[in-house]
XYZ file of C-alpha atoms in Angstrom:
555
model
C 52.323 119.547 68.593
C 53.918 122.843 67.855
C 50.503 124.332 67.810
C 49.492 122.895 72.004
C 52.982 124.018 72.873
C 52.326 127.738 71.690
C 48.794 127.367 73.194
C 49.904 125.975 76.257
C 52.673 128.861 76.657
C 50.025 131.971 75.804
C 47.801 130.021 78.837
C 51.166 130.694 80.493
C 52.131 133.960 79.971
C 48.342 135.106 80.866
C 48.552 133.812 84.108
C 51.528 135.096 84.516
C 50.292 138.372 83.408
C 47.387 138.298 85.362
C 49.856 137.475 88.721
C 47.600 134.453 89.162
C 51.522 131.875 89.379
C 52.872 132.019 92.876
C 55.252 134.011 93.310
C 58.981 133.264 94.457
C 59.100 135.667 97.365
C 56.214 137.615 99.366
C 57.737 141.083 96.640
C 59.238 138.579 94.092
C 57.195 137.190 91.293
C 58.575 134.604 88.617
C 58.119 132.529 85.468
C 59.498 129.322 84.542
C 58.980 128.078 80.786
C 59.769 124.661 81.237
C 61.170 122.476 78.878
C 57.859 121.371 77.239
C 57.326 124.901 76.593
C 60.518 126.062 75.510
C 61.015 127.127 71.523
C 60.395 129.662 69.764
C 58.687 132.277 72.085
C 56.352 135.996 70.767
C 57.511 139.740 71.030
C 55.168 140.700 73.214
C 53.900 144.516 73.547
C 52.614 143.837 77.596
C 55.666 144.825 79.805
C 55.920 142.168 82.912
C 57.118 144.366 85.139
C 55.869 142.274 88.298
C 58.007 139.517 87.450
C 61.155 139.679 89.531
C 62.716 136.482 88.268
C 63.054 134.365 84.554
C 64.123 131.105 83.658
C 63.294 129.017 80.441
C 64.471 126.036 79.860
C 64.723 124.523 76.415
C 65.867 121.839 74.248
C 68.966 123.313 72.210
C 66.507 125.081 69.798
C 66.404 129.021 68.723
C 63.861 130.723 71.133
C 63.305 133.044 68.097
C 63.420 137.356 68.848
C 65.015 137.511 72.419
C 62.882 140.742 71.999
C 60.655 138.637 74.225
C 62.964 139.391 77.625
C 62.417 142.603 76.524
C 58.771 142.559 77.723
C 60.665 141.784 81.552
C 62.214 144.873 82.827
C 62.245 144.678 86.151
C 64.147 141.656 86.040
C 67.162 140.827 88.826
C 67.264 136.881 88.100
C 67.244 135.667 84.306
C 68.622 131.910 84.180
C 67.905 130.392 80.047
C 69.454 126.979 79.851
C 69.957 125.103 76.623
C 68.684 127.455 73.898
C 71.022 128.573 70.876
C 72.097 131.797 71.694
C 74.903 132.445 69.789
C 75.634 135.311 71.974
C 74.268 137.173 75.089
C 71.582 139.891 73.483
C 71.061 142.719 73.857
C 68.078 142.759 75.142
C 69.612 140.757 77.838
C 72.906 143.455 78.527
C 70.201 146.297 78.585
C 68.194 144.749 82.280
C 69.515 147.654 84.989
C 68.624 145.267 87.860
C 70.089 142.057 87.088
C 71.612 140.542 89.713
C 71.943 136.585 88.348
C 72.540 135.716 84.915
C 72.449 131.868 84.281
C 73.350 131.107 80.455
C 74.595 127.619 80.748
C 74.626 125.737 76.879
C 73.864 128.250 75.213
C 76.153 127.831 71.893
C 77.773 131.505 73.225
C 80.611 133.013 71.871
C 81.410 136.587 73.036
C 82.161 139.197 71.168
C 83.572 143.073 71.327
C 79.856 144.257 71.581
C 78.808 142.012 74.175
C 82.418 141.661 76.506
C 81.693 145.801 76.743
C 77.846 144.992 77.217
C 78.770 142.734 80.529
C 81.139 144.606 81.787
C 79.029 147.660 82.265
C 75.916 145.539 84.177
C 77.464 146.887 87.132
C 74.350 145.074 89.262
C 75.615 141.926 88.385
C 76.636 139.253 91.306
C 76.014 135.862 89.697
C 77.277 134.967 86.209
C 76.581 131.081 84.735
C 77.804 130.401 81.507
C 78.976 126.820 81.950
C 79.639 124.455 78.466
C 79.527 127.171 75.959
C 82.707 128.200 73.382
C 83.135 131.479 75.141
C 86.231 132.870 73.091
C 87.165 135.832 74.854
C 86.371 136.155 78.646
C 85.087 139.032 80.181
C 87.765 141.468 82.038
C 86.346 140.898 85.539
C 88.474 143.407 87.291
C 85.515 145.771 85.672
C 82.590 144.014 87.507
C 83.807 143.949 90.858
C 80.271 143.028 92.603
C 80.340 139.328 90.840
C 81.074 137.170 93.767
C 79.807 133.582 91.885
C 81.103 133.127 88.573
C 80.462 129.788 86.822
C 82.958 129.177 83.564
C 82.790 125.256 84.003
C 83.718 123.769 80.494
C 84.266 127.233 78.604
C 88.123 125.955 76.544
C 89.654 127.865 79.103
C 93.305 127.454 78.833
C 94.531 129.650 81.324
C 92.973 131.502 85.346
C 92.578 134.825 84.547
C 93.799 136.494 87.615
C 91.904 139.264 87.738
C 89.189 136.455 89.633
C 90.807 136.133 92.311
C 91.638 140.053 93.639
C 90.047 142.557 95.903
C 87.400 141.895 96.670
C 86.908 138.104 97.475
C 84.809 136.186 95.302
C 82.726 133.506 96.809
C 82.743 130.533 94.030
C 84.885 130.282 91.019
C 84.217 127.125 88.743
C 86.636 126.444 86.413
C 86.280 123.350 85.816
C 86.078 121.004 82.834
C 88.496 123.316 81.130
C 91.842 122.672 79.494
C 94.011 124.041 82.229
C 97.447 122.922 82.497
C 99.965 125.397 84.409
C 98.922 127.615 86.786
C 100.453 131.125 86.804
C 102.971 131.890 89.535
C 101.290 134.956 91.131
C 98.420 132.257 92.354
C 100.753 130.625 94.410
C 101.372 133.584 96.966
C 97.703 134.868 97.078
C 96.361 134.088 100.634
C 93.842 131.727 100.653
C 91.097 134.022 101.461
C 90.960 134.970 97.895
C 91.587 131.420 96.516
C 89.376 128.884 98.185
C 86.562 130.133 95.813
C 88.374 128.096 92.996
C 87.292 125.599 91.810
C 89.755 123.718 88.672
C 88.150 120.004 88.983
C 88.573 118.026 85.939
C 91.222 120.171 84.319
C 94.348 118.244 82.384
C 96.569 119.535 84.828
C 101.147 118.497 84.005
C 102.230 116.579 87.792
C 104.612 120.105 88.159
C 101.941 122.341 88.652
C 100.299 118.808 91.013
C 103.152 119.388 92.922
C 102.937 123.034 93.440
C 99.206 122.454 94.371
C 100.038 120.188 96.892
C 102.746 122.545 98.143
C 100.326 125.385 98.630
C 97.786 122.986 100.414
C 100.173 122.134 102.681
C 100.708 125.718 103.882
C 97.245 127.286 103.429
C 94.723 124.141 103.439
C 93.420 125.093 99.814
C 93.744 122.762 96.909
C 91.433 124.432 94.035
C 89.230 121.201 94.313
C 92.506 119.469 91.664
C 92.650 116.030 91.509
C 94.397 113.222 92.513
C 94.988 109.791 90.182
C 91.995 107.493 90.215
C 94.260 105.176 92.189
C 95.080 107.051 94.553
C 91.517 107.552 95.134
C 90.628 104.143 95.374
C 92.791 103.361 97.240
C 92.454 106.246 99.523
C 88.531 105.851 99.760
C 89.087 102.081 100.811
C 91.026 103.248 103.916
C 88.768 105.878 104.780
C 85.086 104.330 103.428
C 82.407 107.128 104.176
C 85.068 110.100 101.842
C 83.427 111.325 99.017
C 85.531 111.138 95.836
C 86.281 115.763 96.888
C 86.979 114.784 100.109
C 89.594 112.070 99.328
C 91.756 114.410 96.466
C 91.388 117.176 99.419
C 92.797 114.526 101.815
C 95.459 113.614 99.278
C 96.798 117.181 98.409
C 97.134 117.778 102.467
C 99.536 114.131 102.607
C 103.445 115.896 104.078
C 105.632 115.890 100.593
C 104.949 116.070 96.830
C 102.478 113.676 94.129
C 105.382 110.968 93.897
C 105.577 110.720 98.079
C 101.525 110.195 97.967
C 101.798 105.932 97.038
C 104.412 105.154 99.711
C 102.156 107.184 101.972
C 98.411 105.654 101.256
C 100.952 102.064 101.754
C 101.934 103.421 105.189
C 98.937 104.319 106.262
C 97.207 101.027 105.169
C 100.203 99.255 106.616
C 99.009 101.827 110.021
C 95.606 101.036 109.875
C 96.143 96.894 109.663
C 98.568 97.344 112.576
C 95.569 98.968 114.577
C 93.515 96.147 113.872
C 96.275 93.606 115.066
C 96.976 95.679 118.348
C 93.937 96.124 119.305
C 92.539 92.197 118.560
C 95.157 91.036 121.077
C 93.736 93.560 123.685
C 90.786 92.617 123.291
C 91.679 88.847 123.856
C 93.638 89.735 126.767
C 91.317 90.548 129.471
C 92.626 90.125 132.865
C 92.626 87.265 135.017
C 91.833 89.144 138.176
C 90.334 92.380 139.213
C 92.870 95.183 138.570
C 91.258 97.302 141.642
C 90.303 94.454 144.200
C 92.937 91.530 142.688
C 90.638 88.999 142.993
C 89.620 86.612 140.619
C 87.051 86.992 137.697
C 84.634 84.705 136.587
C 84.206 83.624 133.361
C 80.567 86.113 133.210
C 82.979 89.510 133.846
C 85.631 88.465 131.841
C 83.173 87.824 129.364
C 81.190 91.102 129.207
C 84.721 92.865 130.000
C 85.643 91.536 126.694
C 82.680 92.392 124.768
C 83.630 96.517 125.993
C 87.213 96.359 124.262
C 85.406 94.644 121.254
C 82.912 98.628 121.365
C 86.102 100.092 122.095
C 88.163 98.500 119.461
C 85.350 99.352 116.800
C 85.120 102.795 118.729
C 89.072 103.351 118.026
C 89.381 101.778 114.402
C 86.360 104.173 113.703
C 88.274 107.126 114.544
C 90.712 106.352 112.879
C 88.949 106.055 109.339
C 87.365 109.785 110.742
C 83.917 108.159 111.064
C 83.680 109.955 114.772
C 81.250 112.272 115.015
C 83.097 115.729 114.366
C 84.558 118.279 117.516
C 82.086 120.904 116.946
C 83.755 122.171 119.780
C 87.052 122.116 117.973
C 89.427 125.512 117.899
C 91.077 124.793 114.549
C 90.576 125.560 110.991
C 90.029 122.162 109.669
C 87.192 119.427 110.913
C 88.799 117.430 113.564
C 86.603 114.081 115.440
C 85.977 112.764 118.829
C 86.530 109.899 120.974
C 83.526 109.577 123.377
C 82.692 106.523 125.072
C 81.034 105.291 128.729
C 82.283 101.583 128.118
C 84.131 100.878 131.229
C 87.147 98.334 130.825
C 89.481 96.496 133.511
C 92.921 97.325 133.578
C 94.982 99.295 131.082
C 93.794 101.027 127.484
C 95.375 99.379 124.589
C 98.588 100.544 123.640
C 98.853 101.662 120.058
C 101.402 102.582 117.545
C 98.900 104.658 115.136
C 98.271 108.278 114.582
C 94.785 109.910 115.846
C 96.116 113.512 115.509
C 92.683 114.584 113.241
C 91.129 113.973 117.087
C 91.030 117.146 118.877
C 88.401 115.663 121.810
C 88.762 112.168 124.095
C 86.599 111.136 126.615
C 86.269 108.071 128.755
C 83.328 107.632 131.481
C 84.421 104.505 133.582
C 83.687 102.764 136.601
C 86.862 102.796 138.531
C 88.848 99.759 136.705
C 90.591 101.582 134.353
C 94.027 101.751 135.719
C 96.438 102.945 133.022
C 95.668 105.298 129.130
C 98.714 106.137 128.619
C 98.539 103.970 126.056
C 96.110 105.307 124.378
C 96.640 108.624 124.694
C 100.127 109.193 123.492
C 98.239 108.436 120.355
C 96.045 112.464 120.819
C 98.741 114.941 120.285
C 96.704 117.653 119.463
C 94.096 116.742 122.139
C 92.372 119.897 122.569
C 89.766 118.464 125.202
C 90.574 115.711 127.555
C 88.187 113.900 129.822
C 88.840 111.264 131.872
C 86.089 110.592 135.058
C 86.168 107.281 137.343
C 89.309 105.581 136.746
C 91.864 104.458 138.534
C 95.273 106.113 137.590
C 96.931 106.693 140.550
C 98.618 110.188 139.468
C 98.428 112.461 136.165
C 98.736 110.364 132.665
C 102.616 111.515 131.278
C 100.928 111.708 127.851
C 98.850 114.974 129.048
C 102.885 115.953 128.337
C 102.683 115.497 124.935
C 99.324 117.624 124.288
C 100.134 121.373 123.424
C 97.031 121.811 122.402
C 94.855 121.035 125.429
C 92.383 123.980 126.218
C 90.258 121.562 128.344
C 91.310 119.294 130.669
C 88.837 117.204 133.268
C 90.240 114.420 135.533
C 86.868 113.565 138.356
C 86.976 110.866 140.648
C 90.201 109.072 139.104
C 92.031 108.306 142.269
C 95.185 110.865 141.186
C 97.199 111.864 143.905
C 100.181 114.634 142.971
C 103.219 114.998 145.239
C 105.995 117.562 144.763
C 107.224 116.166 141.664
C 104.045 115.544 139.979
C 102.768 119.189 141.230
C 104.590 121.132 138.316
C 102.909 118.475 135.106
C 100.623 121.077 134.477
C 103.448 123.753 134.015
C 103.833 123.625 130.119
C 99.887 123.251 129.060
C 99.840 126.870 128.933
C 96.903 126.632 126.448
C 95.099 125.553 129.296
C 91.830 127.104 129.605
C 89.663 124.795 132.302
C 90.635 122.358 134.778
C 88.692 119.948 136.790
C 90.414 117.657 139.294
C 87.827 117.196 141.830
C 87.267 114.627 143.783
C 90.572 112.910 143.640
C 92.796 113.148 147.029
C 95.836 115.138 145.217
C 97.231 116.248 148.990
C 98.794 119.327 146.950
C 97.650 121.512 144.343
C 98.947 121.559 140.669
C 100.560 124.273 140.316
C 99.045 126.691 138.211
C 100.946 129.890 137.827
C 102.352 129.799 134.272
C 98.824 128.657 132.787
C 97.958 132.611 132.172
C 94.744 131.091 130.034
C 93.302 129.496 133.001
C 89.808 130.804 133.642
C 87.513 128.310 135.309
C 89.630 125.560 137.785
C 87.872 123.345 139.918
C 89.733 121.383 143.179
C 86.456 119.908 144.638
C 86.974 118.046 147.745
C 90.565 117.011 146.543
C 92.010 116.555 150.317
C 94.020 120.318 149.791
C 95.777 122.018 152.711
C 96.097 125.047 151.080
C 94.707 126.570 147.971
C 97.437 126.275 144.728
C 99.605 129.205 145.071
C 99.759 132.431 142.816
C 95.693 131.347 142.092
C 94.472 135.243 142.870
C 97.384 136.366 140.344
C 95.917 134.557 137.511
C 94.070 137.214 136.114
C 91.984 135.679 133.693
C 90.418 133.177 136.334
C 86.893 133.720 136.432
C 85.715 130.787 137.796
C 87.607 128.787 141.429
C 86.006 126.057 142.950
C 87.752 124.936 146.318
C 85.123 123.477 148.267
C 85.087 121.013 150.545
C 88.487 120.952 151.416
C 91.016 120.976 154.431
C 91.652 125.117 153.981
C 92.338 127.296 156.688
C 94.218 130.534 155.305
C 93.011 132.717 152.222
C 96.067 134.467 150.744
C 95.979 138.703 151.143
C 96.673 138.818 147.674
C 93.031 137.902 147.157
C 92.242 141.495 148.060
C 94.863 142.852 145.834
C 93.236 140.186 142.930
C 92.444 142.411 139.505
C 90.840 139.584 138.813
C 86.843 139.544 138.348
C 85.421 136.260 139.990
C 81.794 134.708 139.294
C 79.039 134.509 141.613
C 79.514 130.404 141.561
C 83.107 130.603 142.560
C 83.010 128.290 146.342
C 85.694 128.445 148.811
C 82.843 126.403 151.372
C 82.950 123.462 153.711
C 86.871 124.165 153.882
C 87.745 125.206 157.907
C 88.981 128.862 156.963
C 90.193 130.812 159.843
C 89.661 134.305 161.548
C 91.623 136.118 158.945
C 90.575 134.268 156.951
C 87.149 134.952 156.783
C 88.227 138.383 158.009
C 89.737 138.563 153.929
C 86.513 137.139 152.505
C 84.217 139.782 154.000
C 86.073 142.405 153.405
C 86.327 141.354 149.446
C 82.912 140.896 149.483
C 81.944 143.939 150.755
C 83.547 145.401 147.995
C 82.779 143.094 145.172
C 79.323 141.167 145.986
C 81.178 138.257 145.771
C 81.223 135.895 149.284
C 82.748 132.246 147.229
C 78.945 130.515 148.485
C 80.961 131.392 152.562
C 77.465 132.607 154.186
C 79.985 133.827 157.087
C 81.698 136.601 154.801
C 78.739 138.193 154.299
C 78.301 138.870 158.235
C 80.279 140.050 160.808
C 81.813 138.731 163.839
C 78.267 139.289 165.583
C 76.488 137.572 162.403
C 75.332 141.649 161.417
C 74.940 141.801 157.698
C 77.355 143.301 155.504
C 76.474 146.699 153.489
C 78.086 145.552 150.009
C 80.076 148.534 148.228
C 78.964 149.879 144.645
C 81.759 151.673 143.291
C 80.727 153.520 140.049
C 82.008 151.791 136.908
C 85.490 153.180 135.939
C 85.359 154.999 132.634
C 86.930 153.806 129.432
């Protein structure tokens, strides 16, 4: 058997020397010695300068002379696993171009010489010393280029703080060690420096877990610390798609200390049960009469509506459990979810008593029969995007007043009318970037004077007789659609506007006065923007106007 192994290793080395083995990349040749061929290796006089990556997977026995490594002077990657080395060989330390070094399960105990050798490996970017009784650890402040460090199961009892200094590391794995407490300095560091840290499977004390929880609530980082198995199980029962690490992270982000976790989980369990009960009652409460036509509903229509309600119930329960699609457009740092449906509902959406703050996008496409949405939307206070289409609301939903993070609001064909009392309902939404109330009989334009972030405003076919007050004084407004209304007067402040309007801005299909057309013509000659009004591109006699192109202003 040993003879067969040695002969097979000989064949492998000869193929490698002749460059007959596959290349890892176009420029890097690799040599992988599998466990079946690992064991004592020869001392070679040949030099494999073309080999950039060497991997040896052992079975716990020595490799004999480590001078074998001297035959690979150009290594940038060296991974030796489960080989009895006892220390880092000088042949490894002397590799000048080595960037990635993995020596897991090699029974390594570092001494002064090997520590100094490591400190001199200035090209090193990745170091894995997992499952070794190190005894001592390097001074990582002397290895600033080291971005990936793994010291899993190495007997560590404390965190070397120099691991978390500048420049930031990308991964610092200290899992499965004997760390019970953490230094106060750790909790003063920003999350940009602590996010790489993995302290899972360490016997952290309860006071230490409380400190981590407080830090996590402030920064979102929990160092991969673990809650109790019972708490993790309860969390995964509430949120079945959570992996164990996700359940732990969720627990540490809950409000309060570790003693508050169990009561909070109890409250969440009750909240989810109540959500299911409330939704089930709503599913069964199908109206007898059509909410718009006020005529009796036949059994087939009521059965279809009950099915639609059941589907909406399922959708909301999935969203509560964080199983709905992620909101890829969210502006927040944490993952958030969407609730999007085109399920038509007869009457009002359900009254909810649950928290959906983890949902940042809500979209409902109806067919004109949904008459009330506030009972549901009051539970979605952290929405960044709200889209309602083809509902029969009559007025702006009151619930949007409690959505301070709303940046996109689109409610087309929702039968919305504005009054002098309701036209200012959007004034406090100071994050609003996109507003579309097209195809509604608004009558009055919404007050946008305080919407300083507004970039797109769409009020097409909205029964308006006037442009929104101050619309041309909103500096960031680049897209404006007021087409198909009854607007006669375009304010004179258009000509003083500093806004750079896009080509797709639209004021067409309005009975514009001669004075308004004159302003549009003057604006067109200055900017080339015609607002889709053909008459703005010609003078009163129909002669095409010449657009002036002023030279760009200097920075």
